[in-house]
Amino acid sequence: MTVMERKEAAAQGAQPDTKQAADQTVFAILAALSFCHFLNDMMQSLLPAIYPMLKTNYALSFTQVGFLTLTFQGTASLFQPVVGIVTDKRPQPYALFCGMGFTLVGLILLSSASHYGLLIVAASLVGMGSAIFHPDASRVARMASGGQLGLAQSLFQVGGNFGSAIGPLLAAFIVLPFGQSSLAWFSLAALTAMVVLWNVGGWYKRNHAAVAKRAKAYGAPPALPRARVVATLVILGMLVFSKYIYLASLSSYYTFYLIHKFGVSVQTSQILLFVFLGAVAAGTVIGGPLGDRFGRKYVIWVSILGVLPFTLVLPHMGLVGTAILTVPIGLILASAFPAIIVYAQELLPSRVGMVAGIFFGFAFGMGGVGAAGLGVIADAKGIDFVYAMCSYLPAIGLLTVFLPNIEGPRKRMLKTV
């Protein structure tokens, strides 16, 4: 066999693997991304989970607590769209590995910070790690989806939700008893994620060209005028605004609310926060596949507006009722985000990294601004007022009626893929 024949045979032998990677859902990659998302968001959730300890140790006001969240989420918000735009034009297979390195350094600094200024720096480094991780991981999840876009986004995002849910428990049973320095123990989680993401980067590098070409067929752009596309993205942004401002009221201040209103211990408040965040994780799993089956717009409509009756009742409930109501609130509200991401990517399928960066970044930004603003309001008006005010936010879900129907063209196209 000549050299040319050997090369031709090798090329023909490689084609099935490449086509298989492009046409089938690569669950090993989705599992790896979900696992690393779990570790990433678990580490990040340690910061808000230890707010009561930091508030006591450093004599912080609610406003200072809010600005810690603003620093972390604001950094992520500003840089995520930039990362998405850059990697759309020039894919970086090992960007995820590098991003986790920022989180590692931020976590170690957070464990040894001796004053508020260092806490701010640590929070910004953790935010930078998030800015790199989320848009590129979302892009790789789409590449590995095999056309099951909602399922892929749900599997990717649920890892982060479970990580966010378990963070308060780890804070309650490890960080609070052993002190702020025990945060350094979690650097092992960052190192583990870096090893896994190095291997994901290798898959990304080997399969990017074939998979990216095939993945463009998963979301053919709808025949909408540019102005309509922009208006639709604005509406989706408003829906994200309502979702994440409300989530900020729970994730950042729920423990304070429970301690203030019901006199529970810090550990009990962390466990109840875990219950809420666990419901958020379950809602994320449900939202993506439901969007694949019934359409993104319907999932968005039900998930954001459907939570309104529960949020309106929550401020008037006792401890047991509050704990119970946070389950449907987290479950219903969280089902929206995978559908929103995929819906937006279908509007701009050639800019999936940019779209993921904008929406993840906007979500983080709204969470940060919301946390800071709600902290100021809590200092001025009290924590009870914050929850009464935020209960009306899901009413913004009425804007869903103005979203165009783009599901039909997508479903017809998928049948021909």
Coordinates of C-alpha atoms in Angstrom, one line a residue:
M1 CA 0.0 0.0 0.0
T2 CA 1.4 3.4 -1.0
V3 CA 1.7 6.4 1.3
M4 CA -1.2 8.1 -0.6
E5 CA -3.4 5.0 -0.2
R6 CA -2.6 4.8 3.5
K7 CA -3.6 8.4 4.0
E8 CA -6.8 7.9 2.0
A9 CA -7.7 4.9 4.1
A10 CA -6.9 6.7 7.3
A11 CA -9.1 9.7 6.2
Q12 CA -12.0 7.4 5.3
G13 CA -11.6 5.6 8.7
A14 CA -11.8 8.9 10.5
Q15 CA -14.9 10.2 8.8
P16 CA -17.4 8.0 10.7
D17 CA -16.0 9.1 14.1
T18 CA -16.2 12.8 13.0
K19 CA -19.7 12.4 11.6
Q20 CA -20.8 10.5 14.8
A21 CA -19.5 13.3 17.0
A22 CA -21.5 15.8 14.9
D23 CA -24.7 13.9 14.6
Q24 CA -25.1 12.3 18.0
T25 CA -25.5 13.7 21.5
V26 CA -22.1 13.2 23.2
F27 CA -23.2 12.5 26.7
A28 CA -19.7 12.0 28.0
I29 CA -18.9 15.6 27.2
L30 CA -22.2 16.9 28.6
A31 CA -21.6 14.9 31.8
A32 CA -18.1 16.4 32.1
L33 CA -19.3 19.9 31.5
S34 CA -22.2 19.4 34.0
F35 CA -19.7 18.0 36.6
C36 CA -17.3 20.9 36.2
H37 CA -20.3 23.3 36.3
F38 CA -21.2 21.6 39.6
L39 CA -17.8 22.2 41.0
N40 CA -17.5 25.7 39.7
D41 CA -20.8 27.0 41.0
M42 CA -20.4 25.1 44.3
M43 CA -17.2 27.0 44.9
Q44 CA -18.8 30.3 43.9
S45 CA -21.8 29.7 46.1
L46 CA -19.6 29.5 49.1
L47 CA -19.2 33.3 49.0
P48 CA -22.9 34.2 49.6
A49 CA -23.3 31.2 51.9
I50 CA -20.8 32.6 54.3
Y51 CA -22.2 36.2 54.3
P52 CA -23.6 35.9 57.8
M53 CA -20.1 34.9 59.1
L54 CA -18.4 37.6 57.1
K55 CA -20.9 40.2 58.2
T56 CA -20.1 39.4 61.8
N57 CA -16.3 39.0 61.5
Y58 CA -15.8 42.2 59.5
A59 CA -18.8 44.2 60.9
L60 CA -20.2 44.6 57.5
S61 CA -23.5 46.4 56.7
F62 CA -26.1 45.0 54.3
T63 CA -24.9 47.5 51.7
Q64 CA -21.3 46.1 52.0
V65 CA -22.6 42.6 51.7
G66 CA -24.5 43.6 48.6
F67 CA -21.4 45.2 47.0
L68 CA -19.5 42.0 47.5
T69 CA -22.1 40.2 45.4
L70 CA -22.1 43.2 42.9
T71 CA -18.3 42.8 42.5
F72 CA -18.5 39.1 41.9
Q73 CA -21.5 39.1 39.6
G74 CA -20.6 42.4 38.0
T75 CA -17.2 41.1 36.9
A76 CA -18.8 38.1 35.5
S77 CA -21.5 40.2 33.8
L78 CA -19.0 42.5 32.1
F79 CA -16.6 39.9 30.8
Q80 CA -18.9 37.1 29.7
P81 CA -20.1 38.8 26.5
V82 CA -16.5 39.7 25.7
V83 CA -15.4 36.1 26.1
G84 CA -18.3 34.9 24.0
I85 CA -17.5 37.3 21.1
V86 CA -13.8 36.5 21.1
T87 CA -14.4 32.7 21.2
D88 CA -17.0 33.0 18.4
K89 CA -14.4 34.5 16.1
R90 CA -11.4 32.4 17.4
P91 CA -12.3 29.3 19.4
Q92 CA -10.0 28.6 22.3
P93 CA -10.2 24.9 23.3
Y94 CA -8.4 25.3 26.6
A95 CA -10.2 28.5 27.7
L96 CA -12.3 26.5 30.2
F97 CA -9.1 25.2 31.9
C98 CA -7.7 28.7 32.2
G99 CA -11.0 30.1 33.6
M100 CA -11.0 27.5 36.4
G101 CA -7.6 28.7 37.3
F102 CA -9.0 32.2 38.1
T103 CA -11.6 30.6 40.4
L104 CA -8.8 28.6 42.1
V105 CA -6.8 31.7 42.9
G106 CA -9.8 33.7 44.0
L107 CA -10.9 30.9 46.4
I108 CA -7.5 30.7 48.0
L109 CA -7.4 34.5 48.4
L110 CA -10.9 34.4 49.9
S111 CA -9.7 31.9 52.5
S112 CA -6.9 34.1 53.7
A113 CA -8.4 37.6 53.3
S114 CA -7.8 39.8 56.3
H115 CA -9.9 42.8 55.4
Y116 CA -12.8 43.9 53.2
G117 CA -10.6 45.1 50.4
L118 CA -9.1 41.6 49.9
L119 CA -12.6 40.1 50.0
I120 CA -13.5 42.4 47.0
V121 CA -10.4 41.3 45.1
A122 CA -11.1 37.6 45.7
A123 CA -14.7 38.1 44.6
S124 CA -13.6 39.7 41.4
L125 CA -11.2 36.8 40.6
V126 CA -14.0 34.3 41.2
G127 CA -16.2 36.4 38.9
M128 CA -13.5 36.4 36.2
G129 CA -13.4 32.6 36.4
S130 CA -17.2 32.5 35.9
A131 CA -16.9 34.9 33.0
I132 CA -14.7 32.5 31.1
F133 CA -16.4 29.3 32.1
H134 CA -20.1 29.9 31.4
P135 CA -20.2 31.2 27.7
D136 CA -17.6 28.7 26.4
A137 CA -19.0 25.8 28.3
S138 CA -22.5 26.6 26.9
R139 CA -21.1 26.6 23.4
V140 CA -19.4 23.2 23.9
A141 CA -22.7 21.9 25.3
R142 CA -24.5 23.0 22.2
M143 CA -21.8 21.4 20.0
A144 CA -22.2 18.1 21.9
S145 CA -26.0 18.2 21.8
G146 CA -26.6 16.2 18.6
G147 CA -29.6 18.5 18.0
Q148 CA -31.2 18.1 21.5
L149 CA -30.4 21.7 22.3
G150 CA -32.7 22.1 25.3
L151 CA -31.6 18.8 26.8
A152 CA -27.9 19.7 26.4
Q153 CA -28.4 23.2 28.1
S154 CA -30.4 21.6 30.9
L155 CA -27.8 19.0 31.6
F156 CA -25.1 21.6 31.5
Q157 CA -26.9 24.1 33.7
V158 CA -28.2 21.6 36.3
G159 CA -24.7 20.9 37.4
G160 CA -24.3 24.5 38.3
N161 CA -27.6 24.5 40.1
F162 CA -26.7 21.5 42.2
G163 CA -23.4 23.1 42.9
S164 CA -25.1 26.3 44.0
A165 CA -27.5 24.2 46.2
I166 CA -24.8 22.2 48.0
G167 CA -22.6 25.2 48.6
P168 CA -24.7 26.5 51.6
L169 CA -24.6 23.0 53.2
L170 CA -20.8 22.8 52.8
A171 CA -20.6 26.3 54.3
A172 CA -22.9 25.3 57.2
F173 CA -21.1 22.1 58.1
I174 CA -17.5 22.9 57.1
V175 CA -16.7 26.6 56.8
L176 CA -18.8 27.9 59.7
P177 CA -17.4 25.3 62.2
F178 CA -13.8 25.5 61.0
G179 CA -13.6 29.1 60.0
Q180 CA -12.8 31.2 56.9
S181 CA -9.4 29.5 56.3
S182 CA -11.2 26.2 55.6
L183 CA -12.3 27.6 52.2
A184 CA -8.8 26.7 51.0
W185 CA -9.8 23.0 51.2
F186 CA -12.1 23.5 48.3
S187 CA -9.1 24.3 46.0
L188 CA -9.0 20.5 45.5
A189 CA -12.3 20.8 43.7
A190 CA -10.9 23.5 41.4
L191 CA -7.9 21.3 40.6
T192 CA -10.2 18.4 39.8
A193 CA -12.2 20.6 37.4
M194 CA -9.1 21.8 35.7
V195 CA -8.0 18.2 34.9
V196 CA -11.5 17.3 33.5
L197 CA -11.6 20.5 31.5
W198 CA -8.2 19.9 30.0
N199 CA -9.7 16.7 28.5
V200 CA -12.8 18.5 27.3
G201 CA -10.5 21.0 25.6
G202 CA -8.9 18.1 23.8
W203 CA -12.3 16.8 22.5
Y204 CA -13.2 20.4 21.5
K205 CA -9.9 20.8 19.6
R206 CA -10.3 17.5 17.7
N207 CA -14.0 17.9 16.8
H208 CA -14.6 21.6 16.6
A209 CA -14.6 22.0 12.8
A210 CA -17.0 19.1 12.0
V211 CA -19.3 19.6 14.9
A212 CA -19.5 23.4 14.6
K213 CA -20.5 23.1 10.9
R214 CA -23.2 20.5 11.7
A215 CA -24.4 22.4 14.7
K216 CA -25.3 25.4 12.6
A217 CA -28.2 23.4 11.2
Y218 CA -29.7 23.0 14.7
G219 CA -30.9 26.6 14.8
A220 CA -31.5 28.1 11.3
P221 CA -32.2 31.8 11.7
P222 CA -35.9 32.6 11.5
A223 CA -37.0 35.0 8.8
L224 CA -37.4 38.0 11.1
P225 CA -36.4 41.6 10.5
R226 CA -33.3 42.8 12.4
A227 CA -35.4 45.2 14.4
R228 CA -37.7 42.4 15.5
V229 CA -34.7 40.2 16.5
V230 CA -33.3 43.1 18.6
A231 CA -36.7 43.7 20.2
T232 CA -37.1 40.0 21.0
L233 CA -33.7 39.9 22.7
V234 CA -34.7 43.0 24.8
I235 CA -37.9 41.2 25.9
L236 CA -35.8 38.1 26.8
G237 CA -33.5 40.4 28.8
M238 CA -36.5 41.8 30.7
L239 CA -37.6 38.2 31.6
V240 CA -34.1 37.4 32.8
F241 CA -34.2 40.7 34.8
S242 CA -37.3 39.6 36.6
K243 CA -36.0 36.1 37.2
Y244 CA -32.6 37.1 38.6
I245 CA -33.6 40.0 40.7
Y246 CA -36.1 37.7 42.5
L247 CA -33.5 35.0 42.7
A248 CA -31.0 37.5 44.2
S249 CA -33.5 38.3 46.9
L250 CA -33.6 34.7 47.9
S251 CA -30.0 33.5 47.3
S252 CA -28.4 36.6 49.0
Y253 CA -30.9 37.5 51.7
Y254 CA -33.0 34.4 52.4
T255 CA -30.9 33.4 55.3
F256 CA -31.1 36.8 56.9
Y257 CA -34.9 36.9 56.3
L258 CA -35.3 33.5 58.0
I259 CA -33.1 34.5 61.0
H260 CA -34.8 37.9 61.3
K261 CA -38.4 36.8 60.9
F262 CA -38.5 33.4 62.5
G263 CA -35.4 33.4 64.7
V264 CA -33.9 30.2 63.3
S265 CA -30.2 29.4 63.6
V266 CA -27.6 30.1 60.9
Q267 CA -27.3 26.3 60.1
T268 CA -31.1 25.9 59.9
S269 CA -31.3 28.9 57.5
Q270 CA -28.5 27.3 55.3
I271 CA -30.5 24.0 55.2
L272 CA -33.6 25.8 54.1
L273 CA -31.6 27.7 51.5
F274 CA -30.4 24.4 50.2
V275 CA -34.1 23.2 49.9
F276 CA -34.8 26.3 47.7
L277 CA -31.6 25.9 45.6
G278 CA -32.3 22.1 45.2
A279 CA -35.7 23.0 43.7
V280 CA -34.0 25.5 41.3
A281 CA -31.7 22.6 40.2
A282 CA -34.7 20.3 39.6
G283 CA -36.5 23.1 37.6
T284 CA -33.4 23.5 35.4
V285 CA -33.5 19.7 34.5
I286 CA -37.1 19.9 33.6
G287 CA -37.1 23.2 31.5
G288 CA -34.8 22.2 28.7
P289 CA -36.4 18.9 27.6
L290 CA -39.9 20.5 28.0
G291 CA -38.7 23.2 25.6
D292 CA -37.5 20.6 23.1
R293 CA -40.9 18.8 23.3
F294 CA -43.4 21.6 23.5
G295 CA -41.6 24.8 22.4
R296 CA -39.4 27.3 24.2
K297 CA -42.0 30.1 24.3
Y298 CA -44.5 28.0 26.2
V299 CA -42.0 27.0 28.8
I300 CA -40.9 30.6 29.2
W301 CA -44.5 31.7 29.5
V302 CA -45.4 29.2 32.2
S303 CA -42.2 29.3 34.2
I304 CA -41.9 33.0 34.7
L305 CA -45.6 34.1 34.9
G306 CA -46.7 30.9 36.6
V307 CA -44.6 31.5 39.6
L308 CA -46.4 34.8 40.4
P309 CA -49.2 33.4 42.7
F310 CA -46.5 31.7 44.9
T311 CA -44.3 34.8 45.2
L312 CA -47.2 37.0 46.2
V313 CA -48.2 34.6 49.0
L314 CA -44.7 34.0 50.3
P315 CA -44.2 37.1 52.5
H316 CA -47.3 36.3 54.4
M317 CA -46.5 32.7 55.4
G318 CA -45.1 31.2 58.5
L319 CA -41.8 29.3 58.7
V320 CA -43.2 26.0 57.4
G321 CA -45.3 27.6 54.7
T322 CA -42.3 29.7 53.6
A323 CA -40.1 26.6 53.3
I324 CA -42.8 24.7 51.4
L325 CA -43.5 27.6 49.0
T326 CA -39.9 28.0 48.0
V327 CA -40.0 24.6 46.4
P328 CA -42.5 25.4 43.6
I329 CA -41.0 28.9 43.3
G330 CA -37.6 27.5 42.6
L331 CA -38.9 24.6 40.4
I332 CA -41.1 26.8 38.2
L333 CA -38.9 29.9 37.9
A334 CA -35.7 27.9 37.1
S335 CA -37.2 26.1 34.2
A336 CA -37.2 29.3 32.1
F337 CA -33.4 29.8 31.7
P338 CA -32.5 26.8 29.5
A339 CA -35.4 27.7 27.2
I340 CA -34.4 31.4 27.1
I341 CA -30.8 30.6 26.2
V342 CA -31.7 28.2 23.4
Y343 CA -34.5 30.5 22.1
A344 CA -32.0 33.4 21.9
Q345 CA -29.3 31.2 20.2
E346 CA -31.9 30.1 17.6
L347 CA -32.3 33.8 16.8
L348 CA -28.6 34.2 16.3
P349 CA -27.2 30.7 15.6
S350 CA -23.8 32.0 14.3
R351 CA -23.2 33.9 17.5
V352 CA -24.0 31.2 20.1
G353 CA -21.0 32.1 22.3
M354 CA -21.9 35.8 22.2
V355 CA -25.5 35.0 23.1
A356 CA -24.6 32.7 25.9
G357 CA -22.1 35.4 27.2
I358 CA -24.7 38.2 27.0
F359 CA -27.4 36.2 28.8
F360 CA -25.2 34.5 31.4
G361 CA -23.5 37.9 31.9
F362 CA -26.8 39.8 32.1
A363 CA -28.1 37.2 34.6
F364 CA -25.0 37.6 36.7
G365 CA -25.1 41.4 36.4
M366 CA -28.8 41.6 37.4
G367 CA -28.1 39.3 40.3
G368 CA -25.2 41.6 41.4
V369 CA -27.1 44.9 40.9
G370 CA -30.1 43.3 42.5
A371 CA -28.2 42.1 45.5
A372 CA -26.5 45.5 46.0
G373 CA -29.8 47.4 45.5
L374 CA -31.8 45.1 47.7
G375 CA -29.1 45.5 50.4
V376 CA -29.5 49.2 50.4
I377 CA -33.3 48.9 50.6
A378 CA -32.9 46.3 53.4
D379 CA -30.8 48.7 55.4
A380 CA -33.3 51.5 54.9
K381 CA -36.6 49.7 55.0
G382 CA -36.0 46.3 56.5
I383 CA -35.7 42.8 55.1
D384 CA -39.5 42.2 55.2
F385 CA -40.1 45.1 52.9
V386 CA -37.6 43.6 50.4
Y387 CA -39.6 40.4 50.1
A388 CA -42.9 42.2 49.9
M389 CA -41.6 44.3 47.0
C390 CA -39.9 41.5 45.1
S391 CA -43.1 39.4 45.1
Y392 CA -44.4 41.4 42.2
L393 CA -41.4 40.9 39.9
P394 CA -42.6 37.8 38.0
A395 CA -45.5 39.9 36.6
I396 CA -43.0 41.0 34.0
G397 CA -43.5 37.6 32.5
L398 CA -46.5 39.1 30.7
L399 CA -44.0 40.4 28.1
T400 CA -43.7 36.8 26.9
V401 CA -46.8 37.4 24.8
F402 CA -44.7 39.6 22.4
L403 CA -42.2 36.8 21.6
P404 CA -42.4 35.6 18.0
N405 CA -43.2 32.0 17.3
I406 CA -39.9 30.5 15.8
E407 CA -40.5 26.9 16.9
G408 CA -42.2 25.7 13.7
P409 CA -39.3 26.5 11.3
R410 CA -36.9 24.9 13.8
K411 CA -38.9 21.7 14.2
R412 CA -39.4 21.3 10.4
M413 CA -35.7 21.8 9.8
L414 CA -34.7 19.3 12.5
K415 CA -36.7 16.6 10.7
T416 CA -34.5 17.1 7.6
V417 CA -31.2 17.0 9.5

